[in-house]
Amino acid sequence: MQRLTYDYYLPEVLGNYGMQQLGNYEGYSEVTNAGVAIEVATAALRFGHTLIPQVLRRLNENYKPFILGDVPIAEALFAPDKLLFDGGIDALIRGAVTSSLMGEILDEDTTRTLSPNFRILPLDLISIDVARGKDHGLPPYNAYRIYCGLKEIKSFEEFGDLTENGINSTLFAHSFDNIDNIDLLVGGLLEKPVGGGLVGPTLWYERSEVFSADQLKAVKSYSFGKILCNNLDESGLMLENPFVFSLEAPRCFTMEDLNLAAWKDQ
């Protein structure tokens, strides 16, 4: 899981500059705080909610549209039958690895119509995220800009220049009244993404005490795509890095498998 997170997922989220700032693993440090900051858990990681697609694509073993069609996200919540029947998890994973990134930061499905079937009122996921930040007492967006060494914004017009598409400063001012009332989550989501990006070491797998050199080599040669191949019922083609779309998907049998011989008792 650490390899998938640091070698596949984080590079797409943080971009090249962010990964350079993170640096390479240099060994365990007992003085490093391995805890998760409340700002990360409560606000920053909620950016994933902006990646929720409106529709879950389903593809057959030939990566063609599934005969029963796709599944609207609102119908997929609390619906385990979608994972068991009608193509199951295989069709959903094939659809996920070939789906493009959401074009909008937020859409109606995450702010108005995201509702489990047994609920009457729709679930506004983003409003819940904003309220969570307030409940945890997070300071406003501007306070975190200062903390991170960025320029403090003085007006809504100035804030608009920082956003990807330029917000309507008049409407934004009406919603927040004061520039210092902008929540961390809201401000963070509207910022222009870093180039190439989307926005605890104690048990780290590269430690020599965890794996031998041969075991570590085996782990690093085992791609995310091969993991999916080994867990799907019908696996023909699969992207080696499912987070990056490519028109060239190798066949599963050509990808290197996990060499379990490295764990064989000598």
mmCIF file with all atom_site columns, C-alpha atoms in Angstrom, residues 62-149:
data_model
loop_
_atom_site.group_PDB
_atom_site.id
_atom_site.type_symbol
_atom_site.label_atom_id
_atom_site.label_alt_id
_atom_site.label_comp_id
_atom_site.label_asym_id
_atom_site.label_entity_id
_atom_site.label_seq_id
_atom_site.pdbx_PDB_ins_code
_atom_site.Cartn_x
_atom_site.Cartn_y
_atom_site.Cartn_z
_atom_site.occupancy
_atom_site.B_iso_or_equiv
_atom_site.pdbx_formal_charge
_atom_site.auth_seq_id
_atom_site.auth_comp_id
_atom_site.auth_asym_id
_atom_site.auth_atom_id
_atom_site.pdbx_PDB_model_num
ATOM 1  C CA . ASN A 1 62  ? -12.651 -6.216 -24.187 1.00 0.00 ? 62  ASN A CA 1
ATOM 2  C CA . TYR A 1 63  ? -12.933 -2.674 -22.773 1.00 0.00 ? 63  TYR A CA 1
ATOM 3  C CA . LYS A 1 64  ? -16.153 -2.106 -24.681 1.00 0.00 ? 64  LYS A CA 1
ATOM 4  C CA . PRO A 1 65  ? -19.317 -0.555 -23.144 1.00 0.00 ? 65  PRO A CA 1
ATOM 5  C CA . PHE A 1 66  ? -21.009 -2.990 -20.791 1.00 0.00 ? 66  PHE A CA 1
ATOM 6  C CA . ILE A 1 67  ? -24.328 -4.344 -22.048 1.00 0.00 ? 67  ILE A CA 1
ATOM 7  C CA . LEU A 1 68  ? -26.244 -3.009 -19.015 1.00 0.00 ? 68  LEU A CA 1
ATOM 8  C CA . GLY A 1 69  ? -24.674 0.432  -19.286 1.00 0.00 ? 69  GLY A CA 1
ATOM 9  C CA . ASP A 1 70  ? -23.033 2.666  -16.703 1.00 0.00 ? 70  ASP A CA 1
ATOM 10 C CA . VAL A 1 71  ? -24.164 3.410  -13.144 1.00 0.00 ? 71  VAL A CA 1
ATOM 11 C CA . PRO A 1 72  ? -25.063 6.953  -11.980 1.00 0.00 ? 72  PRO A CA 1
ATOM 12 C CA . ILE A 1 73  ? -23.114 7.689  -8.807  1.00 0.00 ? 73  ILE A CA 1
ATOM 13 C CA . ALA A 1 74  ? -26.299 8.445  -6.862  1.00 0.00 ? 74  ALA A CA 1
ATOM 14 C CA . GLU A 1 75  ? -27.530 4.907  -7.587  1.00 0.00 ? 75  GLU A CA 1
ATOM 15 C CA . ALA A 1 76  ? -24.232 3.303  -6.570  1.00 0.00 ? 76  ALA A CA 1
ATOM 16 C CA . LEU A 1 77  ? -24.246 4.457  -2.938  1.00 0.00 ? 77  LEU A CA 1
ATOM 17 C CA . PHE A 1 78  ? -25.140 1.735  -0.445  1.00 0.00 ? 78  PHE A CA 1
ATOM 18 C CA . ALA A 1 79  ? -25.760 -0.621 -3.352  1.00 0.00 ? 79  ALA A CA 1
ATOM 19 C CA . PRO A 1 80  ? -23.438 -3.616 -2.843  1.00 0.00 ? 80  PRO A CA 1
ATOM 20 C CA . ASP A 1 81  ? -25.287 -5.501 -5.569  1.00 0.00 ? 81  ASP A CA 1
ATOM 21 C CA . LYS A 1 82  ? -23.408 -3.325 -8.072  1.00 0.00 ? 82  LYS A CA 1
ATOM 22 C CA . LEU A 1 83  ? -20.190 -4.955 -6.862  1.00 0.00 ? 83  LEU A CA 1
ATOM 23 C CA . LEU A 1 84  ? -21.552 -8.492 -6.942  1.00 0.00 ? 84  LEU A CA 1
ATOM 24 C CA . PHE A 1 85  ? -23.753 -8.621 -10.013 1.00 0.00 ? 85  PHE A CA 1
ATOM 25 C CA . ASP A 1 86  ? -24.167 -6.944 -13.417 1.00 0.00 ? 86  ASP A CA 1
ATOM 26 C CA . GLY A 1 87  ? -20.477 -7.239 -14.257 1.00 0.00 ? 87  GLY A CA 1
ATOM 27 C CA . GLY A 1 88  ? -19.280 -6.833 -10.694 1.00 0.00 ? 88  GLY A CA 1
ATOM 28 C CA . ILE A 1 89  ? -16.093 -5.109 -9.596  1.00 0.00 ? 89  ILE A CA 1
ATOM 29 C CA . ASP A 1 90  ? -14.230 -6.131 -12.762 1.00 0.00 ? 90  ASP A CA 1
ATOM 30 C CA . ALA A 1 91  ? -16.422 -3.991 -15.024 1.00 0.00 ? 91  ALA A CA 1
ATOM 31 C CA . LEU A 1 92  ? -16.212 -1.035 -12.630 1.00 0.00 ? 92  LEU A CA 1
ATOM 32 C CA . ILE A 1 93  ? -12.409 -1.161 -12.336 1.00 0.00 ? 93  ILE A CA 1
ATOM 33 C CA . ARG A 1 94  ? -11.978 -1.361 -16.099 1.00 0.00 ? 94  ARG A CA 1
ATOM 34 C CA . GLY A 1 95  ? -14.230 1.681  -16.386 1.00 0.00 ? 95  GLY A CA 1
ATOM 35 C CA . ALA A 1 96  ? -12.367 3.549  -13.648 1.00 0.00 ? 96  ALA A CA 1
ATOM 36 C CA . VAL A 1 97  ? -8.873  3.112  -15.102 1.00 0.00 ? 97  VAL A CA 1
ATOM 37 C CA . THR A 1 98  ? -10.040 4.422  -18.492 1.00 0.00 ? 98  THR A CA 1
ATOM 38 C CA . SER A 1 99  ? -12.075 7.376  -17.198 1.00 0.00 ? 99  SER A CA 1
ATOM 39 C CA . SER A 1 100 ? -10.831 10.943 -17.548 1.00 0.00 ? 100 SER A CA 1
ATOM 40 C CA . LEU A 1 101 ? -10.397 13.401 -14.703 1.00 0.00 ? 101 LEU A CA 1
ATOM 41 C CA . MET A 1 102 ? -13.428 15.454 -13.726 1.00 0.00 ? 102 MET A CA 1
ATOM 42 C CA . GLY A 1 103 ? -13.572 18.723 -15.662 1.00 0.00 ? 103 GLY A CA 1
ATOM 43 C CA . GLU A 1 104 ? -15.231 20.759 -12.901 1.00 0.00 ? 104 GLU A CA 1
ATOM 44 C CA . ILE A 1 105 ? -14.217 21.248 -9.273  1.00 0.00 ? 105 ILE A CA 1
ATOM 45 C CA . LEU A 1 106 ? -17.743 20.506 -8.091  1.00 0.00 ? 106 LEU A CA 1
ATOM 46 C CA . ASP A 1 107 ? -20.876 19.328 -9.800  1.00 0.00 ? 107 ASP A CA 1
ATOM 47 C CA . GLU A 1 108 ? -24.522 18.879 -8.948  1.00 0.00 ? 108 GLU A CA 1
ATOM 48 C CA . ASP A 1 109 ? -24.035 15.222 -8.045  1.00 0.00 ? 109 ASP A CA 1
ATOM 49 C CA . THR A 1 110 ? -21.785 16.080 -5.101  1.00 0.00 ? 110 THR A CA 1
ATOM 50 C CA . THR A 1 111 ? -23.691 19.171 -3.967  1.00 0.00 ? 111 THR A CA 1
ATOM 51 C CA . ARG A 1 112 ? -27.343 18.322 -4.556  1.00 0.00 ? 112 ARG A CA 1
ATOM 52 C CA . THR A 1 113 ? -28.193 14.849 -5.792  1.00 0.00 ? 113 THR A CA 1
ATOM 53 C CA . LEU A 1 114 ? -25.691 12.602 -3.967  1.00 0.00 ? 114 LEU A CA 1
ATOM 54 C CA . SER A 1 115 ? -28.212 10.635 -1.981  1.00 0.00 ? 115 SER A CA 1
ATOM 55 C CA . PRO A 1 116 ? -28.356 7.026  -0.783  1.00 0.00 ? 116 PRO A CA 1
ATOM 56 C CA . ASN A 1 117 ? -31.517 5.313  -1.974  1.00 0.00 ? 117 ASN A CA 1
ATOM 57 C CA . PHE A 1 118 ? -32.983 5.038  1.503   1.00 0.00 ? 118 PHE A CA 1
ATOM 58 C CA . ARG A 1 119 ? -32.761 8.778  2.225   1.00 0.00 ? 119 ARG A CA 1
ATOM 59 C CA . ILE A 1 120 ? -35.393 11.302 1.238   1.00 0.00 ? 120 ILE A CA 1
ATOM 60 C CA . LEU A 1 121 ? -33.256 14.454 1.263   1.00 0.00 ? 121 LEU A CA 1
ATOM 61 C CA . PRO A 1 122 ? -30.191 14.735 -0.987  1.00 0.00 ? 122 PRO A CA 1
ATOM 62 C CA . LEU A 1 123 ? -26.736 14.703 0.580   1.00 0.00 ? 123 LEU A CA 1
ATOM 63 C CA . ASP A 1 124 ? -24.591 17.812 0.017   1.00 0.00 ? 124 ASP A CA 1
ATOM 64 C CA . LEU A 1 125 ? -21.142 16.331 0.518   1.00 0.00 ? 125 LEU A CA 1
ATOM 65 C CA . ILE A 1 126 ? -19.209 19.584 0.119   1.00 0.00 ? 126 ILE A CA 1
ATOM 66 C CA . SER A 1 127 ? -21.361 21.416 2.674   1.00 0.00 ? 127 SER A CA 1
ATOM 67 C CA . ILE A 1 128 ? -20.666 18.588 5.104   1.00 0.00 ? 128 ILE A CA 1
ATOM 68 C CA . ASP A 1 129 ? -16.933 18.974 4.455   1.00 0.00 ? 129 ASP A CA 1
ATOM 69 C CA . VAL A 1 130 ? -17.069 22.732 5.089   1.00 0.00 ? 130 VAL A CA 1
ATOM 70 C CA . ALA A 1 131 ? -19.093 22.232 8.271   1.00 0.00 ? 131 ALA A CA 1
ATOM 71 C CA . ARG A 1 132 ? -16.579 19.625 9.455   1.00 0.00 ? 132 ARG A CA 1
ATOM 72 C CA . GLY A 1 133 ? -13.793 22.196 9.203   1.00 0.00 ? 133 GLY A CA 1
ATOM 73 C CA . LYS A 1 134 ? -15.796 24.677 11.255  1.00 0.00 ? 134 LYS A CA 1
ATOM 74 C CA . ASP A 1 135 ? -16.620 22.011 13.857  1.00 0.00 ? 135 ASP A CA 1
ATOM 75 C CA . HIS A 1 136 ? -12.909 21.276 14.239  1.00 0.00 ? 136 HIS A CA 1
ATOM 76 C CA . GLY A 1 137 ? -12.085 24.956 14.630  1.00 0.00 ? 137 GLY A CA 1
ATOM 77 C CA . LEU A 1 138 ? -9.886  25.316 11.558  1.00 0.00 ? 138 LEU A CA 1
ATOM 78 C CA . PRO A 1 139 ? -8.637  28.882 10.976  1.00 0.00 ? 139 PRO A CA 1
ATOM 79 C CA . PRO A 1 140 ? -9.624  30.530 7.669   1.00 0.00 ? 140 PRO A CA 1
ATOM 80 C CA . TYR A 1 141 ? -7.869  30.049 4.347   1.00 0.00 ? 141 TYR A CA 1
ATOM 81 C CA . ASN A 1 142 ? -5.898  33.291 4.653   1.00 0.00 ? 142 ASN A CA 1
ATOM 82 C CA . ALA A 1 143 ? -4.343  32.161 7.949   1.00 0.00 ? 143 ALA A CA 1
ATOM 83 C CA . TYR A 1 144 ? -2.958  29.064 6.265   1.00 0.00 ? 144 TYR A CA 1
ATOM 84 C CA . ARG A 1 145 ? -1.551  31.075 3.373   1.00 0.00 ? 145 ARG A CA 1
ATOM 85 C CA . ILE A 1 146 ? 0.456   33.073 5.893   1.00 0.00 ? 146 ILE A CA 1
ATOM 86 C CA . TYR A 1 147 ? 1.490   29.913 7.752   1.00 0.00 ? 147 TYR A CA 1
ATOM 87 C CA . CYS A 1 148 ? 2.727   28.362 4.498   1.00 0.00 ? 148 CYS A CA 1
ATOM 88 C CA . GLY A 1 149 ? 4.739   31.453 3.592   1.00 0.00 ? 149 GLY A CA 1
#
